[in-house]
CSV table of C-alpha atoms and ligand atoms in Angstrom, one decimal:
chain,number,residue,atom,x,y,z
A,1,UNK,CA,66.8,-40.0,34.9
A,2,UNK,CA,65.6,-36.2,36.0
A,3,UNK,CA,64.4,-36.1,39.5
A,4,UNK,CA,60.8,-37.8,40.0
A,5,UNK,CA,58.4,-37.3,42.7
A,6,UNK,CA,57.4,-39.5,45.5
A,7,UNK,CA,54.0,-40.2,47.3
A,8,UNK,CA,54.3,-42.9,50.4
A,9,UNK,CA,51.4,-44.2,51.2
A,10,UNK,CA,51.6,-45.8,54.8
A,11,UNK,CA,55.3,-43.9,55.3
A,12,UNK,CA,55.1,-45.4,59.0
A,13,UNK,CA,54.9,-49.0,58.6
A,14,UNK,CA,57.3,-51.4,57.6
A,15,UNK,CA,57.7,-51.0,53.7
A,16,UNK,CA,57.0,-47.2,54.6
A,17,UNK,CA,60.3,-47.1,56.5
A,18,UNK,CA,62.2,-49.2,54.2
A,19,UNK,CA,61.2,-47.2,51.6
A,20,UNK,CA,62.4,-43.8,53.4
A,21,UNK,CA,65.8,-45.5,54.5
A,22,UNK,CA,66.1,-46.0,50.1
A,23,UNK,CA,65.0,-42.7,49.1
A,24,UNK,CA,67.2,-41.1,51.9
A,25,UNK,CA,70.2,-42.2,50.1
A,26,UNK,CA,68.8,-41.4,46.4
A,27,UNK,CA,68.3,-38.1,46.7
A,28,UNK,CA,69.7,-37.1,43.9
A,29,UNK,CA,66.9,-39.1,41.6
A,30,UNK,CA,63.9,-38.9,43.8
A,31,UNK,CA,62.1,-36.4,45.9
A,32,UNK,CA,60.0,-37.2,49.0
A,33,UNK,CA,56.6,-34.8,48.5
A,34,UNK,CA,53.7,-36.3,50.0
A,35,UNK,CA,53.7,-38.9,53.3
A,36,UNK,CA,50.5,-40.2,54.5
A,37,UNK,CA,50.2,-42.3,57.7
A,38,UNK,CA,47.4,-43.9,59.8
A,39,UNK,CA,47.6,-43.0,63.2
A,40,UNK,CA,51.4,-42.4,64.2
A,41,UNK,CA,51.3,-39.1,64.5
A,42,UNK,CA,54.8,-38.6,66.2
A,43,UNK,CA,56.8,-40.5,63.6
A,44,UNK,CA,55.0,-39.0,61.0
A,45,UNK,CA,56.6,-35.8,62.2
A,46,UNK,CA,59.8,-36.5,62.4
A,47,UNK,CA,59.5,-38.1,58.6
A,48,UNK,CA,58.7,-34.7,57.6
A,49,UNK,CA,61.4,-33.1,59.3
A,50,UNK,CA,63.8,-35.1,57.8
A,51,UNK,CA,61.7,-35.3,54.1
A,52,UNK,CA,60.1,-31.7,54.1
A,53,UNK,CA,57.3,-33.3,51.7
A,54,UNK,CA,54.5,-30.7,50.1
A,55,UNK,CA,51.7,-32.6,51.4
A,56,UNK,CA,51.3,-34.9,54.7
A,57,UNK,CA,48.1,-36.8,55.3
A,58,UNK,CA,47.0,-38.8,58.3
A,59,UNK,CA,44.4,-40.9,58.5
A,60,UNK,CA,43.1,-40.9,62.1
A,61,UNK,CA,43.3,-37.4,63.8
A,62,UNK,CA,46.1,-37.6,66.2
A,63,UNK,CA,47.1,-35.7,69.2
A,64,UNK,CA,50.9,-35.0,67.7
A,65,UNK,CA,49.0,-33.5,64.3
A,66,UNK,CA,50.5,-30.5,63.0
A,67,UNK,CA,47.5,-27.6,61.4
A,68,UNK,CA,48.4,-27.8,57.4
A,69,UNK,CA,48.1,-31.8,57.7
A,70,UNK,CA,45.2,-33.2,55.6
A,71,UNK,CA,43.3,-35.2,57.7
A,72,UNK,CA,41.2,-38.4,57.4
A,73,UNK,CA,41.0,-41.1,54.6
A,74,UNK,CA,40.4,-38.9,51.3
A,75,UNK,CA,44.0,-37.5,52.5
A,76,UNK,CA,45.6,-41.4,50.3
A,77,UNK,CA,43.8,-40.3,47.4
A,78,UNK,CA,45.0,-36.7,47.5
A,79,UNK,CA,48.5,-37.7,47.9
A,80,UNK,CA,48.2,-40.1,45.2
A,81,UNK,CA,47.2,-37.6,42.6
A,82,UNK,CA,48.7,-34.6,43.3
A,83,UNK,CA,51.0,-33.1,40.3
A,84,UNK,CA,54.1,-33.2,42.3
A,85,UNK,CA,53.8,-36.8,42.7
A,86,UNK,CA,55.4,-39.4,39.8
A,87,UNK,CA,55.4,-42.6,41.8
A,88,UNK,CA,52.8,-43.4,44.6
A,89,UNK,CA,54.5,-46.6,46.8
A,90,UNK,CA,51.5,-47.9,48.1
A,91,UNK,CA,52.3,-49.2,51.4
A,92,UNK,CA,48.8,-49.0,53.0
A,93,UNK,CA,47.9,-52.7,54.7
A,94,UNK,CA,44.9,-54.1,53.9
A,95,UNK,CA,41.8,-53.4,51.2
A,96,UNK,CA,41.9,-49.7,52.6
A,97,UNK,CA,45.2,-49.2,49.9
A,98,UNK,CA,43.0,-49.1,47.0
A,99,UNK,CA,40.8,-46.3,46.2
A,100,UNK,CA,44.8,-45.0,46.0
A,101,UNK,CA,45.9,-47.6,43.9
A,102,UNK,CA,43.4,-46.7,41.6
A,103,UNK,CA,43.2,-43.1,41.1
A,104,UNK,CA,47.1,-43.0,40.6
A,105,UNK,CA,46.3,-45.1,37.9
A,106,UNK,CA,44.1,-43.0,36.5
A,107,UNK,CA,46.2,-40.2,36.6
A,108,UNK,CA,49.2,-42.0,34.6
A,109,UNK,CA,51.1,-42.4,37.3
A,110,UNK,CA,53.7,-45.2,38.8
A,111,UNK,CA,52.2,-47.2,41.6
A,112,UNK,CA,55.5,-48.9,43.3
A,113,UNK,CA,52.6,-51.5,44.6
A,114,UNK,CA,53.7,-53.1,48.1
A,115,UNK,CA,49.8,-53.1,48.8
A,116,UNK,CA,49.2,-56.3,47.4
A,117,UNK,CA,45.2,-56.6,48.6
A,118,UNK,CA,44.3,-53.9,46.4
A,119,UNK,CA,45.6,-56.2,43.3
A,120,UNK,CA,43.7,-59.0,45.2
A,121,UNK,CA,40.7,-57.2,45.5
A,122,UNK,CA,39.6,-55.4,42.0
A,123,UNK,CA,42.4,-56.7,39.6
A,124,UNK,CA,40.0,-56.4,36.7
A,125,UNK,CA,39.0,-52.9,37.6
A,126,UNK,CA,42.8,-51.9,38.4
A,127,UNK,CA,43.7,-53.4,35.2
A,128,UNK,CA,41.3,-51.3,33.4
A,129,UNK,CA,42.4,-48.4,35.4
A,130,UNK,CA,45.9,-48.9,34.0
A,131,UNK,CA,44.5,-48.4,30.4
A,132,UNK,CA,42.5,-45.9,30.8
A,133,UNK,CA,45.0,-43.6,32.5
A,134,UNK,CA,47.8,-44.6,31.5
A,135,UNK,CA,49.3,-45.6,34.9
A,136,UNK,CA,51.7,-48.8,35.1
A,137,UNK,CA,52.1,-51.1,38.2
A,138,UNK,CA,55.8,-51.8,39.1
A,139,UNK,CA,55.5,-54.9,42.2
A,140,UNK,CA,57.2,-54.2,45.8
A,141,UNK,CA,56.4,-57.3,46.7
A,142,UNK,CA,60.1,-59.3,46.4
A,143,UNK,CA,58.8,-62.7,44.7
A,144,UNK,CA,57.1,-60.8,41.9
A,145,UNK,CA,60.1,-58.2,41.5
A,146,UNK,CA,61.8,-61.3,40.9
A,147,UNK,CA,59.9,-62.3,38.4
A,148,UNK,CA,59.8,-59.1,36.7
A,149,UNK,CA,63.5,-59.1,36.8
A,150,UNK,CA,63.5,-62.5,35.4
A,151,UNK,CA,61.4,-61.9,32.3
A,152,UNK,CA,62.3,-58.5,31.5
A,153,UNK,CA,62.2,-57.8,28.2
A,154,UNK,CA,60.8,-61.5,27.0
A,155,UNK,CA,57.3,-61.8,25.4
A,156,UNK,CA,55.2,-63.7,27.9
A,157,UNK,CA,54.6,-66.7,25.4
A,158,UNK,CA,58.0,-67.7,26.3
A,159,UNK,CA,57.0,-68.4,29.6
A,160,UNK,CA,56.0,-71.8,30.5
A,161,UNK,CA,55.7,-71.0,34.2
A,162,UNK,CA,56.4,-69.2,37.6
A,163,UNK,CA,57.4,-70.6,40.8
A,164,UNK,CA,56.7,-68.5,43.8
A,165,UNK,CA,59.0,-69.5,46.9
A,166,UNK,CA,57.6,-69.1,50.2
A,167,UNK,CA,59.2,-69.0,53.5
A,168,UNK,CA,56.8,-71.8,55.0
A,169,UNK,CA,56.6,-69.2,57.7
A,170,UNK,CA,57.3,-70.2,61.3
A,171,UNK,CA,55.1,-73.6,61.4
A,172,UNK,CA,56.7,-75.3,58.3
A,173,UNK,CA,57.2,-78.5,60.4
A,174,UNK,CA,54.8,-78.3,62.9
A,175,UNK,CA,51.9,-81.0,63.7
A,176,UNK,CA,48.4,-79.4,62.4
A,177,UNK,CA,47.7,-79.9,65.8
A,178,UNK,CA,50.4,-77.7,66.9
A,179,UNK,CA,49.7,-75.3,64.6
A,180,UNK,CA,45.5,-75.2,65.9
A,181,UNK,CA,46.7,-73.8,69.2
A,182,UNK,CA,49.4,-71.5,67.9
A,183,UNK,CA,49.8,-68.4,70.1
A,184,UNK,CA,50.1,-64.4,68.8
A,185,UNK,CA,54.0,-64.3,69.5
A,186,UNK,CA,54.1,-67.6,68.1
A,187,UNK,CA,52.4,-66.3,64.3
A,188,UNK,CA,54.6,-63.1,65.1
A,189,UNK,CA,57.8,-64.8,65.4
A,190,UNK,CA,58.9,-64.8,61.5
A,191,UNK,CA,61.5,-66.6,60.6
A,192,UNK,CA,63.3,-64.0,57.7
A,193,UNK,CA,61.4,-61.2,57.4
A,194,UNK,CA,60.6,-58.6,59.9
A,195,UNK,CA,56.9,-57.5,58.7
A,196,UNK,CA,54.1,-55.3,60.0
A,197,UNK,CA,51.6,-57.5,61.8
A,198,UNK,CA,49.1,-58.8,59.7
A,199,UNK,CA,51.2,-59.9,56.6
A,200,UNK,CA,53.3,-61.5,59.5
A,201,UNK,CA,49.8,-63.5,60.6
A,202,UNK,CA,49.3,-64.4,56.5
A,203,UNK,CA,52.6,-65.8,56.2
A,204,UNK,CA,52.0,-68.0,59.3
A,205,UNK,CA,48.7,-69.6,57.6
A,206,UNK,CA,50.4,-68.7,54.1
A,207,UNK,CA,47.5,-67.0,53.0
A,208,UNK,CA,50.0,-64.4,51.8
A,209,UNK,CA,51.2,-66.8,49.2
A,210,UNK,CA,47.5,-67.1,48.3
A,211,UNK,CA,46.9,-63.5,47.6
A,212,UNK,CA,50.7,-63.4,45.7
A,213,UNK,CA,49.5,-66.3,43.3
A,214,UNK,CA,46.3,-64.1,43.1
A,215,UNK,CA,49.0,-60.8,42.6
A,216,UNK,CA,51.1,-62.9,39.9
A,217,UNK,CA,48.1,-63.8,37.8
A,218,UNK,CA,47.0,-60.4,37.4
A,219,UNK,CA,50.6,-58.6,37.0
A,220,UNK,CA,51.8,-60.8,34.8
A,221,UNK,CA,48.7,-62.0,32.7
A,222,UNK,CA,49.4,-65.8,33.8
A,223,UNK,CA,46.4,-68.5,34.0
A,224,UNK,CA,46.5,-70.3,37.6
A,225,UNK,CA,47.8,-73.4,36.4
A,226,UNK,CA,51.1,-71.7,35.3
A,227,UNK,CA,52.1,-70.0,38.9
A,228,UNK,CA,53.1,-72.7,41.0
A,229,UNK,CA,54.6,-72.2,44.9
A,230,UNK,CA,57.4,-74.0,46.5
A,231,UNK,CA,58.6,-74.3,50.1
A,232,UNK,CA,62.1,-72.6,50.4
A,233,UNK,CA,63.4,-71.7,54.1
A,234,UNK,CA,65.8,-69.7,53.7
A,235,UNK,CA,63.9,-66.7,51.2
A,236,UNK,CA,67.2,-66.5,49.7
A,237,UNK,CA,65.9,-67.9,45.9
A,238,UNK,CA,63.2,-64.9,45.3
A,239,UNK,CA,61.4,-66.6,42.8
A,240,UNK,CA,62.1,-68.7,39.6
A,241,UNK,CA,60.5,-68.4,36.0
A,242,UNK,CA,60.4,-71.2,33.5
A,243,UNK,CA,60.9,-70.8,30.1
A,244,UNK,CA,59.2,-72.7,27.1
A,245,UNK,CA,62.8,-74.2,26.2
A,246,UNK,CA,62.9,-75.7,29.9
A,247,UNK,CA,65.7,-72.7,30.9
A,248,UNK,CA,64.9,-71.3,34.8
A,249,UNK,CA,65.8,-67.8,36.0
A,250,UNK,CA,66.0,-66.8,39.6
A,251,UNK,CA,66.6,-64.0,41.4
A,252,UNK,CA,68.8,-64.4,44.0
A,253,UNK,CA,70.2,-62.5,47.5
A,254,UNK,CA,69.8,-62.1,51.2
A,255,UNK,CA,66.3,-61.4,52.4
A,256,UNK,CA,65.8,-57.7,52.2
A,257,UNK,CA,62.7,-55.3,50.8
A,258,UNK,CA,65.5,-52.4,50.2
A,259,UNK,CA,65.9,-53.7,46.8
A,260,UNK,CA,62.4,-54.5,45.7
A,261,UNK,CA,61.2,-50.9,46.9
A,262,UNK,CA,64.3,-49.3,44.9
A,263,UNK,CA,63.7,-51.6,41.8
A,264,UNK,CA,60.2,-50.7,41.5
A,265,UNK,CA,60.9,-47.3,41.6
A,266,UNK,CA,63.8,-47.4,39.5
A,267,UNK,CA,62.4,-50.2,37.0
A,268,UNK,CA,63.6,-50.8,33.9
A,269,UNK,CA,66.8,-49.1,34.9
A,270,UNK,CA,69.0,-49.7,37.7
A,271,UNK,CA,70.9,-47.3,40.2
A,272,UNK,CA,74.1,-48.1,42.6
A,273,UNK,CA,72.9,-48.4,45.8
A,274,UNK,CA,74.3,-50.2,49.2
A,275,UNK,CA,70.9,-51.5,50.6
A,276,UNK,CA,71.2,-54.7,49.9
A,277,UNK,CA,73.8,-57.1,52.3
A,278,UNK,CA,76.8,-58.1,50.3
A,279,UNK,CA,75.7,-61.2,48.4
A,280,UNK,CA,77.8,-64.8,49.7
A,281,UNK,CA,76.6,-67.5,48.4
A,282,UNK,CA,78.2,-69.4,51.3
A,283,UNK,CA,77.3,-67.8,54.0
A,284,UNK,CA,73.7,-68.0,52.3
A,285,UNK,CA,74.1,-71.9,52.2
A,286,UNK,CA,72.6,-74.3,52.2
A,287,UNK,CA,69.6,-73.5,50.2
A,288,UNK,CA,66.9,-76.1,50.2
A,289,UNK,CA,63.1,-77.0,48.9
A,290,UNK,CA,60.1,-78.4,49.8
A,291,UNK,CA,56.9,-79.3,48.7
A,292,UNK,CA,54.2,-76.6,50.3
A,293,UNK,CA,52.4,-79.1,53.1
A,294,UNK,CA,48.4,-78.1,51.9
A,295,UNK,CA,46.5,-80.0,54.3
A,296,UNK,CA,48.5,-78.2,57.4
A,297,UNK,CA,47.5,-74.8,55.6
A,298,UNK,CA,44.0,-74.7,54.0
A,299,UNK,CA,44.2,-70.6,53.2
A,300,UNK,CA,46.9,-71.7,50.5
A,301,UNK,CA,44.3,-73.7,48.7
A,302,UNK,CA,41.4,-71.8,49.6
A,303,UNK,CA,42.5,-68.5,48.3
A,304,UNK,CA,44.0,-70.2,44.5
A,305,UNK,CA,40.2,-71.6,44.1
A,306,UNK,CA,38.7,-68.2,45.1
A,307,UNK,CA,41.4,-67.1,42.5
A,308,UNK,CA,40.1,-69.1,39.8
A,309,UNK,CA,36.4,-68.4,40.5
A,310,UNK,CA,37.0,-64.7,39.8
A,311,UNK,CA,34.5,-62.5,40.1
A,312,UNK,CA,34.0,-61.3,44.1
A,313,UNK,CA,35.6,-64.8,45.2
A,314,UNK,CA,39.3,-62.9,45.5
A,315,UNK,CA,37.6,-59.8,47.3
A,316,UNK,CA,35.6,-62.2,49.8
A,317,UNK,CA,39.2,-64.7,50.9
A,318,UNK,CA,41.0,-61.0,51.5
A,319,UNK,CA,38.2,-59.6,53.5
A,320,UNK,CA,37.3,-62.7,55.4
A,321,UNK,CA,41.0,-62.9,56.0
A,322,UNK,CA,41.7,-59.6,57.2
A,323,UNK,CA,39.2,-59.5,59.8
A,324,UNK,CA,39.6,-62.9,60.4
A,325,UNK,CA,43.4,-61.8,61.2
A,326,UNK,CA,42.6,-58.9,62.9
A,327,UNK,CA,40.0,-60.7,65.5
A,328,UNK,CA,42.9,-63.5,65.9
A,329,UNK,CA,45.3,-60.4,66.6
A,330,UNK,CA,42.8,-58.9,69.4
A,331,UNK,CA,42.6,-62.9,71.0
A,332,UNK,CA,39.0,-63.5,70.0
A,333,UNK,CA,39.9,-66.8,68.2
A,334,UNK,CA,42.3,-69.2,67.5
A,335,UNK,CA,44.9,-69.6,64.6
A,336,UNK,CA,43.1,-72.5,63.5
A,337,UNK,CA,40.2,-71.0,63.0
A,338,UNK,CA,41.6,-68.4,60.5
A,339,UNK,CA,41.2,-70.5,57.7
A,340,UNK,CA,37.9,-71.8,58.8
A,341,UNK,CA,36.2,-68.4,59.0
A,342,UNK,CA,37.7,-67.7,55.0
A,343,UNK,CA,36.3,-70.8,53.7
A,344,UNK,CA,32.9,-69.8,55.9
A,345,UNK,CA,32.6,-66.2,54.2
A,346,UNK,CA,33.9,-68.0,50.8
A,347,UNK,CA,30.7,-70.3,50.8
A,348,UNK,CA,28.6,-67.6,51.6
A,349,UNK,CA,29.8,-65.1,49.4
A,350,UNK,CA,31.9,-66.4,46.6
A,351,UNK,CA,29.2,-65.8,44.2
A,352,UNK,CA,28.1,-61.8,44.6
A,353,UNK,CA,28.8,-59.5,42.1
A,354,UNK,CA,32.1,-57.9,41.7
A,355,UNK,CA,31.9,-56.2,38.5
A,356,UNK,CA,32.4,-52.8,39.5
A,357,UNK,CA,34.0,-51.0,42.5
A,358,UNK,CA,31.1,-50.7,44.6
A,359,UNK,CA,29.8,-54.3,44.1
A,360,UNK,CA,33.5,-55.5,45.2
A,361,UNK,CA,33.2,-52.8,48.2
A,362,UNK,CA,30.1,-54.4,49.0
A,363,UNK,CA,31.4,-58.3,48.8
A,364,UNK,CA,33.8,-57.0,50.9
A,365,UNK,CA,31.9,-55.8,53.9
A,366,UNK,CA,29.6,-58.9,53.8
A,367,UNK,CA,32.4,-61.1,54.2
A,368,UNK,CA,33.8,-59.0,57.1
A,369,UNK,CA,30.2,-58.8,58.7
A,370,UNK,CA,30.4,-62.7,57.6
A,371,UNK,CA,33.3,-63.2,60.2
A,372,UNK,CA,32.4,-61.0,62.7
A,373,UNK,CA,28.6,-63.0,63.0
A,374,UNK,CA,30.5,-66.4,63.3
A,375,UNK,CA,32.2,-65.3,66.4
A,376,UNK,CA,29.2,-63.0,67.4
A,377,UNK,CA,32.1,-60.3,67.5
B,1,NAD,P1,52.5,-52.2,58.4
B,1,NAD,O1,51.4,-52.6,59.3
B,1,NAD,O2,53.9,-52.2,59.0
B,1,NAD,O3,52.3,-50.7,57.9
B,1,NAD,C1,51.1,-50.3,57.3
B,1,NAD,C2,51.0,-48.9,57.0
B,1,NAD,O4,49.7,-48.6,56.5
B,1,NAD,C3,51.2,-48.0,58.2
B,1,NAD,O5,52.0,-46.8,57.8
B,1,NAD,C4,49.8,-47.5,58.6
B,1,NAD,O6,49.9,-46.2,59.1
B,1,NAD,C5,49.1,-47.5,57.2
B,1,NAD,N1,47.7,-47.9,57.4
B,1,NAD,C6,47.2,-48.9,58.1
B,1,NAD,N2,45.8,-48.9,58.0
B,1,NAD,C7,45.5,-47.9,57.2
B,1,NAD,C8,44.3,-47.4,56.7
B,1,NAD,N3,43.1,-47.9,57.1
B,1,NAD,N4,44.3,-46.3,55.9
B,1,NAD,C9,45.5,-45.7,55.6
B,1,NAD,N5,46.7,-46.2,56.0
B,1,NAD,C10,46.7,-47.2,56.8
B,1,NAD,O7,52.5,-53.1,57.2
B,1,NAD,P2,53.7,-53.5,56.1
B,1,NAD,O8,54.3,-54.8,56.6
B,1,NAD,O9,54.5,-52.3,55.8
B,1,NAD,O10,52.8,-53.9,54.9
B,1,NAD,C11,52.2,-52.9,54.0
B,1,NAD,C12,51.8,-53.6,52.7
B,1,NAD,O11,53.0,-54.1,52.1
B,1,NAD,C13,50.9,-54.8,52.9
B,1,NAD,O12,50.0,-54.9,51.9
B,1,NAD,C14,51.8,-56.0,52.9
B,1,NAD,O13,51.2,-57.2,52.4
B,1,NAD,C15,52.8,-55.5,51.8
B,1,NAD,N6,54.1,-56.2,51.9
B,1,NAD,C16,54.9,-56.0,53.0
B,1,NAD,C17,56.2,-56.6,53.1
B,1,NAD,C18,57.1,-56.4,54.3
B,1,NAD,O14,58.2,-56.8,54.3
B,1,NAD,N7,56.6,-55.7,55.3
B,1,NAD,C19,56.6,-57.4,52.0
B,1,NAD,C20,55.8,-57.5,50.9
B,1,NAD,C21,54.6,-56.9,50.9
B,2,MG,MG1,56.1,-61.5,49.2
């Protein structure tokens, strides 16, 4: 493999990080040559001390900013497409990833997608942008790098199905009444996976398996009734595929994004690397499954139907979530009323146009404005 270049979109969060702790050690296959942050100026810079990149980009103008930055939100796009840059891990939170998503599509290049809501948003039109420009979309996301690993190589009509496992985040087993008056720390407190903030909230209500059955259908060309989602604790079993002859692959190992970020960049090859913990199967033990408890977490539900609707439907449950999650975050409402607000915007709005970017953009800020009018915020 000769040495291929490296945007990172969102280089300050969470994946951003994990992804700089991989291609730290990998050096000798990938170089770092565009970072682009939101606001974190002062971590930013010390990423490009240790990366040197060609291009840094920051959203927000920031005290700490040094003069050749690029500054404000056209600075994603720029990063995305710049020559230099092979593979663009998007690691942007939220519908703002993908204007980025896209254009490195267009361009032919590799998007090493941890920005699932961009997926969720405009499949179709991402799809499209994948043919046109000859980009490709290699998943961060660890359940669907699963299943990529799982199928490799296998014509999809061998697959029956997928199973999706999810945590059950940190309210598995409790009451629905319990979980109406959960707290901020309490949503925040995941169980395995240390996560920036709101995809911590969306594992709490599990709308983040929603929007990864809504990721699966369009990565992997699957109808909704073949991607199923099970209840599994430990996040040790990434996720399983079926096969038509009744055979199940898994991928298996201790909860860690290290791998997923370096697959997708390294996909369909892979390199040594000591990212991931040493895998014991009983130290991992015991590894258990449940069946996902709807009724206690409506988003689940909420966000396959917007899936199969199509259309704006998808756009609407992401947008209605996000700032339904972000008002939650700033203590303006409850946890229980994050699901209520969705399936508020989703009546409203389900049905707008979403044929092209700009209807979808549209959908988008009507569900937000949606929210933000039911809680006069
Ligand atoms: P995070 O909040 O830790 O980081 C988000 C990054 O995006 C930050 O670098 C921030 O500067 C940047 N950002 C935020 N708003 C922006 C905007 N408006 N414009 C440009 N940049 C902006 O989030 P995270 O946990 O790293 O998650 C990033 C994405 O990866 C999300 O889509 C999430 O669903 C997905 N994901 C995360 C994990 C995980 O383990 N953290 C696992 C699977 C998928
Ligand atoms: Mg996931």
């Amino acid at each position: 493999m000769s040495r291929r270049g490296i945007a990172v979109l969102g280089s300050t969060g969470s994946i951003g990080t994990t992804a700089l702790r991989v291609l730290a050690r990998q050096r000798a296959l990938f170089s770092v040559n565009a970072l682009t942050a939101f606001s974190n100026a002062g971590l930013l810079r010390s990423q490009v001390e240790e990366h040197r990149p060609s291009f840094v980009g920051l959203v927000d103008a920031g005290a700490a900013a040094l003069p050749d930055w690029r500054m404000g939100p056209e600075c994603l796009v720029e990063a995305a497409t710049r020559d230099d840059v092979d593979i663009v891990i998007n690691a942007v939170v939220g519908a703002a990833g993908l204007d980025a998503t896209l254009a490195s599509l267009e361009r032919g290049k590799r998007v090493a997608l941890a920005n699932k809501e961009s997926l969720v948003l405009a499949g179709d039109l991402v799809e499209a942008a994948c043919r046109r420009g000859g980009g490709e979309i290699i998943p961060v996301d660890s359940e669907h790098s699963a299943v990529l690993q799982c199928i490799m190589g296998r014509p999809r009509t061998e697959v029956r199905r997928i199973v999706l496992t999810a945590s059950g985040g940190p309210f598995r087993d409790w009451t629905p009444a319990r979980i109406e008056r959960a707290t901020i720390a309490d949503a925040l407190e995941h169980p395995t996976w240390r996560m920036g903030r709101k995809i911590t909230v969306d594992s709490a209500t599990l709308a983040n398996k929603a929007l990864e059955v809504i990721e699966a259908h369009f990565l992997f060309g699957l109808s909704y009734d073949r991607i199923d989602v099970v209840v599994h604790p430990q996040s040790v079993v990434h996720s399983f595929v079926e096969f038509v002859d009744g055979s199940v692959l898994a991928q298996v190992g201790a909860p860690s994004m290290e791998l997923p970020v370096l697959y997708a960049l390294t996909h369909p090859e892979r390199v040594p690397d000591s990212g991931v913990p040493p895998f014991d199967p009983v130290a991992l033990s015991p590894l258990t499954f449940e069946p996902v408890r709807t009724d206690a977490f409506p988003a689940l539900a909420l966000g396959i139907e917007a899936g199969r609707v199509g259309g704006a439907a998808p756009a609407v449950f992401n947008a209605g979530n996000e700032r339904a999650v972000a008002l939650f975050l700033e203590g303006r409402i409850t946890f229980g009323e994050i699901p209520r607000a969705i399936e508020s915007a989703l009546a409203a709005h389900s049905g707008a146009a979403g044929d092209t970017r700009d209807a979808l953009l549209a959908a988008d800020a009507a569900a937000r404005h949606h929210v933000s009018e039911l809680y006069r915020c």
